[in-house]
Amino acid sequence: MKVPLLDLKPQYLSIKNEIDEAIKRVVDSQYFIMGPDVSLLEEEICNYLNCKFAIGVSSGTDALLLALMALDIKPDDEVIVPTYSFFATAGVVARLNAIPVFVDIDPVTFNINPEDLKRKITSKTKAIIPVHLYGQSADMEVIMKIAKEYNLKVVEDAAQAIGTQYKDGKFVGTIGDAGCFSFFPSKNLGGFGDGGIITTNDEEYYHKMKIMRVHGMEPKYYHKFVGGNFRLDSIQAAILRVKLPHLDSWSEKRRKNAELYNRLFIEANLAEEAGRINFDEKNKVLLPEAIYKNSGVKNYHIFNQYVIRVKNRDKLINYLKSKEIGCEIYYPVPFHRQECFSYLGYKDDEFPVSNNAAETSLALPIYPELSEEQIKYVVNTIKEFFENSN
Ligand SMILES: *Cc1c(COP(=O)(O)O)cnc(C)c1O
């Protein structure tokens, strides 16, 4: 049996007519830049996430970059980020010649560790970028409290978490000063190319970002700020508008798949329960836990990724590949180990949890259209691997 890490085709085929019509509508209009679909998508995202303003942009990375530019992050300002995330989270800080300050993660959620965050604050700190990694909210209550105490801005990296709710029911990306989302095809709400969106409830900040999306221009050819070309294509907006009403049902299927995985791993005696952080004879596989599961909110996790941890990961990867099962490491190299950040001079042992995650984490197929048989096959294959390696 073949189980790819991600297969986008079944989702497209299930809504093909609507999508093809939406694309045709834009093509017929020849209104490719900032057409009506862009502002309609912005409105619909505001309604969905229950926030005041949204700005469609060219990618998740550009969402982060624009959010920081509009906060006036300057050279030598410090911006705190988890050391364990997709590169963009730290890359955007360095691109502004500001200093990315790395923080270790929590061993259960893989999200930024608030205690380590607090220790890294200095007089130069301007902002924090918490990441809602894999589709589960960072601990926003504690992070917002720290931000308030030290007068810091909070830009949420919600690229993997569109629709995720924090334990109080608020949607991630609407809790801090800005929320940055990606429409990269592999995200839960994916376009047919690059795209992203920024959310905020702050009107002044919204206007500044909106102007900076088009080179800081207002009115035409008069430039108040230096911005960039950060526009979202009309064609992408039209596609995303067709997909948005399906998002909750797709995320629900991902949650169900994650629950099935956890149950099967426990039944296979590879794990005792989800959320364990130490390996032993009874926990050869460490399972992800949705920590806000019992808070009563619907979208407590949207499982953009389902990530287990195993000790002999690299051997397991080869075994899975030989059985036609897709898997991936998110992420093999934390920021403090990246060559491009060696100038920051971090010591490797400052980040024990991230280092361990980088060495043991493994993402398994979780996309909505997976069948129960495929998930069973993945778990059985991993069970086989452990039986053979004894
Ligand atoms: C995907 C992703 C981004 C970047 O989004 P792009 O649309 O690919 O630029 C940023 N941060 C995280 C955590 C991501 O997963």
mmCIF file of C-alpha atoms and ligand atoms in Angstrom:
data_model
loop_
_atom_site.group_PDB
_atom_site.id
_atom_site.type_symbol
_atom_site.label_atom_id
_atom_site.label_comp_id
_atom_site.label_asym_id
_atom_site.label_seq_id
_atom_site.Cartn_x
_atom_site.Cartn_y
_atom_site.Cartn_z
ATOM 1 C CA MET A 1 0.000 0.000 0.000
ATOM 2 C CA LYS A 2 1.187 3.499 -0.832
ATOM 3 C CA VAL A 3 0.751 6.271 1.758
ATOM 4 C CA PRO A 4 2.148 9.604 0.562
ATOM 5 C CA LEU A 5 2.926 12.283 3.147
ATOM 6 C CA LEU A 6 0.480 14.556 1.350
ATOM 7 C CA ASP A 7 -1.778 14.097 -1.653
ATOM 8 C CA LEU A 8 -3.544 17.258 -2.808
ATOM 9 C CA LYS A 9 -5.435 15.675 -5.680
ATOM 10 C CA PRO A 10 -8.440 14.119 -3.886
ATOM 11 C CA GLN A 11 -9.263 17.453 -2.254
ATOM 12 C CA TYR A 12 -9.111 19.284 -5.585
ATOM 13 C CA LEU A 13 -11.254 16.641 -7.302
ATOM 14 C CA SER A 14 -13.912 16.935 -4.585
ATOM 15 C CA ILE A 15 -14.468 20.648 -5.389
ATOM 16 C CA LYS A 16 -13.111 20.750 -8.935
ATOM 17 C CA ASN A 17 -16.163 22.331 -10.587
ATOM 18 C CA GLU A 18 -16.343 25.231 -8.146
ATOM 19 C CA ILE A 19 -12.604 25.851 -8.292
ATOM 20 C CA ASP A 20 -12.441 25.722 -12.077
ATOM 21 C CA GLU A 21 -15.353 28.162 -12.287
ATOM 22 C CA ALA A 22 -13.677 30.568 -9.862
ATOM 23 C CA ILE A 23 -10.453 30.512 -11.882
ATOM 24 C CA LYS A 24 -12.396 31.045 -15.102
ATOM 25 C CA ARG A 25 -14.238 33.987 -13.575
ATOM 26 C CA VAL A 26 -10.934 35.749 -12.811
ATOM 27 C CA VAL A 27 -9.462 34.879 -16.189
ATOM 28 C CA ASP A 28 -12.567 36.160 -17.999
ATOM 29 C CA SER A 29 -12.393 39.430 -16.057
ATOM 30 C CA GLN A 30 -8.619 39.805 -16.644
ATOM 31 C CA TYR A 31 -8.588 41.553 -13.244
ATOM 32 C CA PHE A 32 -5.474 39.829 -11.884
ATOM 33 C CA ILE A 33 -4.147 42.334 -9.362
ATOM 34 C CA MET A 34 -6.206 43.397 -6.338
ATOM 35 C CA GLY A 35 -9.464 42.309 -7.938
ATOM 36 C CA PRO A 36 -12.696 41.978 -5.953
ATOM 37 C CA ASP A 37 -11.839 38.442 -4.798
ATOM 38 C CA VAL A 38 -8.972 39.772 -2.680
ATOM 39 C CA SER A 39 -11.135 42.113 -0.611
ATOM 40 C CA LEU A 40 -13.922 39.523 -0.429
ATOM 41 C CA LEU A 41 -11.484 36.923 0.880
ATOM 42 C CA GLU A 42 -10.254 39.440 3.461
ATOM 43 C CA GLU A 43 -13.838 40.017 4.611
ATOM 44 C CA GLU A 44 -14.592 36.304 4.757
ATOM 45 C CA ILE A 45 -11.409 35.580 6.740
ATOM 46 C CA CYS A 46 -12.365 38.341 9.220
ATOM 47 C CA ASN A 47 -15.787 36.729 9.661
ATOM 48 C CA TYR A 48 -14.301 33.268 10.015
ATOM 49 C CA LEU A 49 -11.631 34.280 12.537
ATOM 50 C CA ASN A 50 -13.775 36.882 14.259
ATOM 51 C CA CYS A 51 -11.337 39.769 13.854
ATOM 52 C CA LYS A 52 -11.584 43.309 12.516
ATOM 53 C CA PHE A 53 -9.067 43.535 9.669
ATOM 54 C CA ALA A 54 -7.259 41.275 7.213
ATOM 55 C CA ILE A 55 -4.741 41.991 4.456
ATOM 56 C CA GLY A 56 -4.116 39.426 1.723
ATOM 57 C CA VAL A 57 -0.402 39.149 0.973
ATOM 58 C CA SER A 58 2.015 37.283 -1.266
ATOM 59 C CA SER A 59 3.078 34.544 1.200
ATOM 60 C CA GLY A 60 3.262 33.590 4.855
ATOM 61 C CA THR A 61 6.853 34.792 4.902
ATOM 62 C CA ASP A 62 5.838 38.177 3.495
ATOM 63 C CA ALA A 63 3.028 38.362 6.056
ATOM 64 C CA LEU A 64 5.644 38.110 8.822
ATOM 65 C CA LEU A 65 8.009 40.522 7.076
ATOM 66 C CA LEU A 66 5.319 43.143 6.467
ATOM 67 C CA ALA A 67 3.974 42.835 10.024
ATOM 68 C CA LEU A 68 7.483 43.522 11.385
ATOM 69 C CA MET A 69 8.227 46.322 8.890
ATOM 70 C CA ALA A 70 5.022 48.108 9.869
ATOM 71 C CA LEU A 71 6.035 47.819 13.545
ATOM 72 C CA ASP A 72 9.174 49.707 12.548
ATOM 73 C CA ILE A 73 11.548 46.954 13.647
ATOM 74 C CA LYS A 74 14.998 48.467 13.132
ATOM 75 C CA PRO A 75 18.595 47.241 12.943
ATOM 76 C CA ASP A 76 19.755 45.945 16.341
ATOM 77 C CA ASP A 77 16.227 45.650 17.734
ATOM 78 C CA GLU A 78 15.747 42.223 19.280
ATOM 79 C CA VAL A 79 12.845 39.991 18.290
ATOM 80 C CA ILE A 80 12.254 36.791 20.232
ATOM 81 C CA VAL A 81 11.436 33.604 18.300
ATOM 82 C CA PRO A 82 11.385 29.886 19.144
ATOM 83 C CA THR A 83 14.530 28.193 17.814
ATOM 84 C CA TYR A 84 12.378 25.330 16.500
ATOM 85 C CA SER A 85 10.186 26.433 13.587
ATOM 86 C CA PHE A 86 10.175 26.880 9.832
ATOM 87 C CA PHE A 87 13.031 29.165 8.768
ATOM 88 C CA ALA A 88 10.808 32.146 7.858
ATOM 89 C CA THR A 89 10.037 32.873 11.531
ATOM 90 C CA ALA A 90 13.647 33.895 12.166
ATOM 91 C CA GLY A 91 14.621 34.797 8.601
ATOM 92 C CA VAL A 92 12.307 37.820 8.448
ATOM 93 C CA VAL A 93 13.898 39.274 11.586
ATOM 94 C CA ALA A 94 17.405 38.935 10.176
ATOM 95 C CA ARG A 95 16.318 40.427 6.834
ATOM 96 C CA LEU A 96 15.479 43.669 8.668
ATOM 97 C CA ASN A 97 18.962 43.580 10.231
ATOM 98 C CA ALA A 98 17.300 43.100 13.580
ATOM 99 C CA ILE A 99 18.532 40.388 15.940
ATOM 100 C CA PRO A 100 16.583 37.140 16.203
ATOM 101 C CA VAL A 101 16.766 35.942 19.809
ATOM 102 C CA PHE A 102 16.221 32.206 20.157
ATOM 103 C CA VAL A 103 14.152 30.497 22.830
ATOM 104 C CA ASP A 104 13.734 26.793 23.605
ATOM 105 C CA ILE A 105 10.415 24.964 23.215
ATOM 106 C CA ASP A 106 8.040 23.050 25.461
ATOM 107 C CA PRO A 107 8.591 19.268 25.243
ATOM 108 C CA VAL A 108 4.881 18.421 24.902
ATOM 109 C CA THR A 109 3.616 21.062 22.454
ATOM 110 C CA PHE A 110 6.874 22.017 20.669
ATOM 111 C CA ASN A 111 5.747 25.635 21.121
ATOM 112 C CA ILE A 112 7.787 28.465 22.640
ATOM 113 C CA ASN A 113 8.637 27.974 26.319
ATOM 114 C CA PRO A 114 7.342 31.069 28.170
ATOM 115 C CA GLU A 115 9.879 30.779 31.008
ATOM 116 C CA ASP A 116 12.833 30.715 28.639
ATOM 117 C CA LEU A 117 11.186 33.557 26.705
ATOM 118 C CA LYS A 118 11.087 35.717 29.830
ATOM 119 C CA ARG A 119 14.768 35.068 30.547
ATOM 120 C CA LYS A 120 15.753 36.309 27.057
ATOM 121 C CA ILE A 121 14.090 39.739 27.319
ATOM 122 C CA THR A 122 16.503 42.694 27.357
ATOM 123 C CA SER A 123 16.175 46.473 27.037
ATOM 124 C CA LYS A 124 16.510 46.001 23.238
ATOM 125 C CA THR A 125 13.621 43.539 22.895
ATOM 126 C CA LYS A 126 10.817 44.923 20.729
ATOM 127 C CA ALA A 127 8.639 41.975 19.779
ATOM 128 C CA ILE A 128 7.872 38.287 20.213
ATOM 129 C CA ILE A 129 6.894 35.882 17.414
ATOM 130 C CA PRO A 130 5.155 32.888 18.994
ATOM 131 C CA VAL A 131 4.575 30.072 16.481
ATOM 132 C CA HIS A 132 1.496 27.841 16.680
ATOM 133 C CA LEU A 133 3.491 24.866 15.527
ATOM 134 C CA TYR A 134 1.809 21.948 13.738
ATOM 135 C CA GLY A 135 -1.591 23.596 14.302
ATOM 136 C CA GLN A 136 -1.785 23.908 18.092
ATOM 137 C CA SER A 137 -1.835 27.255 19.893
ATOM 138 C CA ALA A 138 1.157 28.489 21.860
ATOM 139 C CA ASP A 139 0.355 29.471 25.446
ATOM 140 C CA MET A 140 -1.017 32.890 24.507
ATOM 141 C CA GLU A 141 -2.344 33.862 27.923
ATOM 142 C CA VAL A 142 1.123 33.712 29.453
ATOM 143 C CA ILE A 143 2.812 35.216 26.375
ATOM 144 C CA MET A 144 0.409 38.192 26.253
ATOM 145 C CA LYS A 145 0.936 38.785 29.971
ATOM 146 C CA ILE A 146 4.702 38.901 29.499
ATOM 147 C CA ALA A 147 4.316 41.170 26.443
ATOM 148 C CA LYS A 148 2.179 43.578 28.414
ATOM 149 C CA GLU A 149 4.566 43.621 31.347
ATOM 150 C CA TYR A 150 7.567 44.468 29.117
ATOM 151 C CA ASN A 151 5.676 46.521 26.526
ATOM 152 C CA LEU A 152 6.450 44.180 23.619
ATOM 153 C CA LYS A 153 4.547 43.650 20.381
ATOM 154 C CA VAL A 154 3.297 40.161 19.558
ATOM 155 C CA VAL A 155 3.252 38.933 15.944
ATOM 156 C CA GLU A 156 1.722 35.458 15.839
ATOM 157 C CA ASP A 157 3.144 33.039 13.285
ATOM 158 C CA ALA A 158 -0.083 31.184 12.562
ATOM 159 C CA ALA A 159 1.099 29.814 9.200
ATOM 160 C CA GLN A 160 0.290 26.242 10.268
ATOM 161 C CA ALA A 161 -2.761 27.093 12.334
ATOM 162 C CA ILE A 162 -5.578 28.733 10.389
ATOM 163 C CA GLY A 163 -8.766 28.094 12.325
ATOM 164 C CA THR A 164 -7.007 26.906 15.485
ATOM 165 C CA GLN A 165 -8.559 28.157 18.702
ATOM 166 C CA TYR A 166 -6.813 28.886 21.959
ATOM 167 C CA LYS A 167 -8.359 27.397 25.103
ATOM 168 C CA ASP A 168 -10.530 30.519 25.585
ATOM 169 C CA GLY A 169 -12.090 30.068 22.133
ATOM 170 C CA LYS A 170 -10.190 32.909 20.459
ATOM 171 C CA PHE A 171 -8.732 32.096 17.060
ATOM 172 C CA VAL A 172 -4.954 32.162 16.885
ATOM 173 C CA GLY A 173 -3.713 35.121 14.891
ATOM 174 C CA THR A 174 -6.298 37.401 16.528
ATOM 175 C CA ILE A 175 -4.808 37.447 20.027
ATOM 176 C CA GLY A 176 -1.533 39.348 19.499
ATOM 177 C CA ASP A 177 -1.010 42.598 17.573
ATOM 178 C CA ALA A 178 -0.927 40.737 14.255
ATOM 179 C CA GLY A 179 -1.517 37.200 12.993
ATOM 180 C CA CYS A 180 0.370 35.863 9.978
ATOM 181 C CA PHE A 181 -1.046 33.036 7.882
ATOM 182 C CA SER A 182 0.271 31.115 4.883
ATOM 183 C CA PHE A 183 -1.691 29.706 1.952
ATOM 184 C CA PHE A 184 1.210 27.536 0.790
ATOM 185 C CA PRO A 185 -0.410 24.469 -0.840
ATOM 186 C CA SER A 186 0.497 22.123 2.049
ATOM 187 C CA LYS A 187 -1.161 24.251 4.747
ATOM 188 C CA ASN A 188 -4.704 23.391 5.878
ATOM 189 C CA LEU A 189 -6.045 26.205 3.663
ATOM 190 C CA GLY A 190 -3.758 26.022 0.639
ATOM 191 C CA GLY A 191 -3.808 27.949 -2.620
ATOM 192 C CA PHE A 192 -2.534 26.939 -6.047
ATOM 193 C CA GLY A 193 0.764 28.701 -5.420
ATOM 194 C CA ASP A 194 2.054 31.155 -2.837
ATOM 195 C CA GLY A 195 -0.140 33.400 -0.734
ATOM 196 C CA GLY A 196 -0.786 34.587 2.797
ATOM 197 C CA ILE A 197 -2.839 36.917 4.958
ATOM 198 C CA ILE A 198 -2.308 39.161 7.984
ATOM 199 C CA THR A 199 -4.988 39.754 10.596
ATOM 200 C CA THR A 200 -5.170 42.510 13.197
ATOM 201 C CA ASN A 201 -7.680 44.312 15.390
ATOM 202 C CA ASP A 202 -5.656 47.553 15.427
ATOM 203 C CA GLU A 203 -6.980 50.034 12.876
ATOM 204 C CA GLU A 204 -3.874 52.217 12.634
ATOM 205 C CA TYR A 205 -1.562 49.223 12.253
ATOM 206 C CA TYR A 206 -3.946 47.817 9.611
ATOM 207 C CA HIS A 207 -3.807 50.983 7.517
ATOM 208 C CA LYS A 208 -0.038 51.096 7.681
ATOM 209 C CA MET A 209 0.306 47.458 6.596
ATOM 210 C CA LYS A 210 -2.270 47.947 3.846
ATOM 211 C CA ILE A 211 -0.317 50.865 2.409
ATOM 212 C CA MET A 212 3.020 49.095 2.814
ATOM 213 C CA ARG A 213 1.636 46.127 0.847
ATOM 214 C CA VAL A 214 1.835 48.410 -2.208
ATOM 215 C CA HIS A 215 5.179 50.141 -1.675
ATOM 216 C CA GLY A 216 3.843 52.432 1.068
ATOM 217 C CA MET A 217 1.948 54.291 -1.598
ATOM 218 C CA GLU A 218 -1.015 56.574 -0.812
ATOM 219 C CA PRO A 219 -2.276 58.321 -2.839
ATOM 220 C CA LYS A 220 -0.913 56.925 -6.088
ATOM 221 C CA TYR A 221 2.806 57.704 -6.577
ATOM 222 C CA TYR A 222 3.114 59.422 -3.190
ATOM 223 C CA HIS A 223 5.039 57.304 -0.728
ATOM 224 C CA LYS A 224 4.726 57.820 2.987
ATOM 225 C CA PHE A 225 6.647 54.635 3.887
ATOM 226 C CA VAL A 226 9.005 52.261 2.117
ATOM 227 C CA GLY A 227 7.002 49.072 1.693
ATOM 228 C CA GLY A 228 7.160 46.442 -1.000
ATOM 229 C CA ASN A 229 5.088 44.450 -3.437
ATOM 230 C CA PHE A 230 3.359 42.125 -1.013
ATOM 231 C CA ARG A 231 0.120 41.592 -2.945
ATOM 232 C CA LEU A 232 -2.001 38.447 -3.078
ATOM 233 C CA ASP A 233 -3.027 37.370 -6.610
ATOM 234 C CA SER A 234 -6.744 37.604 -7.458
ATOM 235 C CA ILE A 235 -6.648 34.053 -8.798
ATOM 236 C CA GLN A 236 -5.359 32.726 -5.469
ATOM 237 C CA ALA A 237 -8.001 34.690 -3.556
ATOM 238 C CA ALA A 238 -10.750 33.262 -5.779
ATOM 239 C CA ILE A 239 -9.516 29.691 -5.167
ATOM 240 C CA LEU A 240 -9.183 30.250 -1.424
ATOM 241 C CA ARG A 241 -12.731 31.628 -1.239
ATOM 242 C CA VAL A 242 -14.021 28.334 -2.617
ATOM 243 C CA LYS A 243 -11.951 26.360 -0.118
ATOM 244 C CA LEU A 244 -12.608 28.370 3.058
ATOM 245 C CA PRO A 245 -16.131 26.986 3.723
ATOM 246 C CA HIS A 246 -14.624 23.454 3.711
ATOM 247 C CA LEU A 247 -11.758 24.222 6.070
ATOM 248 C CA ASP A 248 -13.448 23.146 9.312
ATOM 249 C CA SER A 249 -14.512 19.790 7.922
ATOM 250 C CA TRP A 250 -10.998 19.132 6.605
ATOM 251 C CA SER A 251 -9.444 20.041 9.957
ATOM 252 C CA GLU A 252 -11.977 17.798 11.720
ATOM 253 C CA LYS A 253 -10.842 14.884 9.553
ATOM 254 C CA ARG A 254 -7.211 15.592 10.422
ATOM 255 C CA ARG A 255 -8.120 15.546 14.146
ATOM 256 C CA LYS A 256 -9.907 12.208 13.680
ATOM 257 C CA ASN A 257 -6.862 10.807 11.877
ATOM 258 C CA ALA A 258 -4.608 11.974 14.717
ATOM 259 C CA GLU A 259 -6.877 10.358 17.287
ATOM 260 C CA LEU A 260 -6.868 7.103 15.341
ATOM 261 C CA TYR A 261 -3.065 7.142 15.126
ATOM 262 C CA ASN A 262 -2.745 7.734 18.874
ATOM 263 C CA ARG A 263 -5.217 4.957 19.683
ATOM 264 C CA LEU A 264 -3.528 2.481 17.327
ATOM 265 C CA PHE A 265 -0.039 3.240 18.663
ATOM 266 C CA ILE A 266 -1.304 2.629 22.210
ATOM 267 C CA GLU A 267 -3.069 -0.597 21.160
ATOM 268 C CA ALA A 268 0.150 -1.730 19.465
ATOM 269 C CA ASN A 269 1.930 -1.287 22.823
ATOM 270 C CA LEU A 270 4.306 1.269 21.377
ATOM 271 C CA ALA A 271 3.069 3.993 23.723
ATOM 272 C CA GLU A 272 1.115 4.227 26.967
ATOM 273 C CA GLU A 273 -0.587 7.568 26.365
ATOM 274 C CA ALA A 274 -0.173 10.778 24.374
ATOM 275 C CA GLY A 275 1.986 13.568 25.734
ATOM 276 C CA ARG A 276 4.773 11.429 27.283
ATOM 277 C CA ILE A 277 8.141 13.120 26.930
ATOM 278 C CA ASN A 278 10.591 10.363 27.886
ATOM 279 C CA PHE A 279 11.431 7.197 26.027
ATOM 280 C CA ASP A 280 11.335 3.849 27.867
ATOM 281 C CA GLU A 281 10.421 0.208 27.165
ATOM 282 C CA LYS A 282 6.706 1.039 27.183
ATOM 283 C CA ASN A 283 7.070 4.293 25.238
ATOM 284 C CA LYS A 284 9.096 3.624 22.122
ATOM 285 C CA VAL A 285 6.969 6.165 20.290
ATOM 286 C CA LEU A 286 6.140 9.520 21.903
ATOM 287 C CA LEU A 287 2.720 10.695 20.735
ATOM 288 C CA PRO A 288 1.566 14.282 20.186
ATOM 289 C CA GLU A 289 -0.969 15.565 22.659
ATOM 290 C CA ALA A 290 -3.655 18.157 21.981
ATOM 291 C CA ILE A 291 -3.346 19.932 25.323
ATOM 292 C CA TYR A 292 -6.491 22.059 24.934
ATOM 293 C CA LYS A 293 -8.653 19.111 23.955
ATOM 294 C CA ASN A 294 -10.812 19.289 27.071
ATOM 295 C CA SER A 295 -11.241 23.053 27.085
ATOM 296 C CA GLY A 296 -14.521 22.791 25.177
ATOM 297 C CA VAL A 297 -13.375 24.582 22.000
ATOM 298 C CA LYS A 298 -13.981 22.892 18.667
ATOM 299 C CA ASN A 299 -10.717 23.578 16.849
ATOM 300 C CA TYR A 300 -8.330 22.902 19.742
ATOM 301 C CA HIS A 301 -5.798 21.557 17.208
ATOM 302 C CA ILE A 302 -5.929 21.470 13.408
ATOM 303 C CA PHE A 303 -3.060 18.989 12.897
ATOM 304 C CA ASN A 304 -1.345 20.604 9.954
ATOM 305 C CA GLN A 305 1.268 18.055 10.968
ATOM 306 C CA TYR A 306 1.072 14.911 13.077
ATOM 307 C CA VAL A 307 4.508 14.552 14.640
ATOM 308 C CA ILE A 308 5.694 11.596 16.687
ATOM 309 C CA ARG A 309 9.102 11.152 18.271
ATOM 310 C CA VAL A 310 11.251 8.028 17.996
ATOM 311 C CA LYS A 311 14.809 7.323 19.098
ATOM 312 C CA ASN A 312 16.117 5.503 16.038
ATOM 313 C CA ARG A 313 14.365 7.852 13.684
ATOM 314 C CA ASP A 314 16.709 7.799 10.744
ATOM 315 C CA LYS A 315 16.544 4.001 10.471
ATOM 316 C CA LEU A 316 12.763 4.172 10.748
ATOM 317 C CA ILE A 317 12.635 6.719 7.909
ATOM 318 C CA ASN A 318 14.493 4.312 5.628
ATOM 319 C CA TYR A 319 12.172 1.496 6.631
ATOM 320 C CA LEU A 320 9.041 3.593 5.973
ATOM 321 C CA LYS A 321 10.401 4.691 2.608
ATOM 322 C CA SER A 322 11.026 1.062 1.652
ATOM 323 C CA LYS A 323 7.329 0.405 2.434
ATOM 324 C CA GLU A 324 6.160 3.388 0.350
ATOM 325 C CA ILE A 325 5.121 5.475 3.357
ATOM 326 C CA GLY A 326 5.900 9.173 3.157
ATOM 327 C CA CYS A 327 7.311 11.002 6.174
ATOM 328 C CA GLU A 328 9.348 14.123 6.873
ATOM 329 C CA ILE A 329 11.362 15.808 9.614
ATOM 330 C CA TYR A 330 9.953 19.144 10.789
ATOM 331 C CA TYR A 331 12.608 20.369 11.553
ATOM 332 C CA PRO A 332 16.030 18.713 11.425
ATOM 333 C CA VAL A 333 18.066 21.861 12.196
ATOM 334 C CA PRO A 334 16.916 24.396 14.822
ATOM 335 C CA PHE A 335 17.862 28.035 14.191
ATOM 336 C CA HIS A 336 20.747 28.087 16.686
ATOM 337 C CA ARG A 337 22.401 25.297 14.642
ATOM 338 C CA GLN A 338 21.948 27.019 11.266
ATOM 339 C CA GLU A 339 25.111 28.153 9.544
ATOM 340 C CA CYS A 340 23.589 31.525 8.638
ATOM 341 C CA PHE A 341 22.974 32.269 12.332
ATOM 342 C CA SER A 342 26.398 31.188 13.632
ATOM 343 C CA TYR A 343 27.304 34.900 14.013
ATOM 344 C CA LEU A 344 24.807 35.072 16.861
ATOM 345 C CA GLY A 345 27.124 32.865 18.931
ATOM 346 C CA TYR A 346 24.623 30.589 20.657
ATOM 347 C CA LYS A 347 25.783 27.578 22.641
ATOM 348 C CA ASP A 348 24.239 24.342 21.489
ATOM 349 C CA ASP A 349 23.369 23.156 24.999
ATOM 350 C CA GLU A 350 21.170 26.179 25.653
ATOM 351 C CA PHE A 351 18.336 24.437 23.777
ATOM 352 C CA PRO A 352 18.091 20.844 25.001
ATOM 353 C CA VAL A 353 14.408 20.356 24.151
ATOM 354 C CA SER A 354 14.725 21.692 20.613
ATOM 355 C CA ASN A 355 17.864 19.643 20.020
ATOM 356 C CA ASN A 356 16.075 16.527 21.148
ATOM 357 C CA ALA A 357 13.085 17.337 18.938
ATOM 358 C CA ALA A 358 15.354 17.871 15.933
ATOM 359 C CA GLU A 359 16.916 14.466 16.500
ATOM 360 C CA THR A 360 13.746 12.447 17.145
ATOM 361 C CA SER A 361 10.708 14.095 15.540
ATOM 362 C CA LEU A 362 8.967 12.563 12.555
ATOM 363 C CA ALA A 363 5.849 13.770 10.727
ATOM 364 C CA LEU A 364 3.522 11.047 9.418
ATOM 365 C CA PRO A 365 0.808 11.411 6.748
ATOM 366 C CA ILE A 366 -2.235 13.178 8.263
ATOM 367 C CA TYR A 367 -4.118 14.770 5.340
ATOM 368 C CA PRO A 368 -7.943 14.615 5.535
ATOM 369 C CA GLU A 369 -8.549 12.104 2.751
ATOM 370 C CA LEU A 370 -6.391 9.322 4.253
ATOM 371 C CA SER A 371 -8.270 6.078 4.753
ATOM 372 C CA GLU A 372 -8.396 4.096 7.994
ATOM 373 C CA GLU A 373 -6.594 1.263 6.188
ATOM 374 C CA GLN A 374 -3.725 3.571 5.283
ATOM 375 C CA ILE A 375 -3.337 4.769 8.876
ATOM 376 C CA LYS A 376 -3.448 1.181 10.138
ATOM 377 C CA TYR A 377 -0.799 0.254 7.593
ATOM 378 C CA VAL A 378 1.482 3.069 8.830
ATOM 379 C CA VAL A 379 1.149 2.012 12.487
ATOM 380 C CA ASN A 380 1.574 -1.682 11.651
ATOM 381 C CA THR A 381 4.671 -0.918 9.628
ATOM 382 C CA ILE A 382 6.176 1.023 12.542
ATOM 383 C CA LYS A 383 5.307 -1.863 14.876
ATOM 384 C CA GLU A 384 7.056 -4.235 12.467
ATOM 385 C CA PHE A 385 10.092 -1.977 12.452
ATOM 386 C CA PHE A 386 10.403 -2.124 16.233
ATOM 387 C CA GLU A 387 9.881 -5.898 16.282
ATOM 388 C CA ASN A 388 12.627 -6.355 13.679
ATOM 389 C CA SER A 389 15.057 -4.008 15.363
ATOM 390 C CA ASN A 390 15.057 -5.954 18.636
HETATM 391 C C1 LIG B 1 4.809 27.754 5.991
HETATM 392 C C2 LIG B 1 5.338 28.554 7.127
HETATM 393 C C3 LIG B 1 5.783 29.887 6.977
HETATM 394 C C4 LIG B 1 5.961 30.552 5.651
HETATM 395 O O1 LIG B 1 4.907 30.538 4.800
HETATM 396 P P1 LIG B 1 5.158 30.678 3.204
HETATM 397 O O2 LIG B 1 3.777 30.941 2.703
HETATM 398 O O3 LIG B 1 5.735 29.394 2.738
HETATM 399 O O4 LIG B 1 6.070 31.832 2.986
HETATM 400 C C5 LIG B 1 6.151 30.579 8.104
HETATM 401 N N1 LIG B 1 6.138 30.015 9.313
HETATM 402 C C6 LIG B 1 5.751 28.744 9.508
HETATM 403 C C7 LIG B 1 5.742 28.174 10.883
HETATM 404 C C8 LIG B 1 5.360 27.969 8.410
HETATM 405 O O5 LIG B 1 5.000 26.692 8.607
#
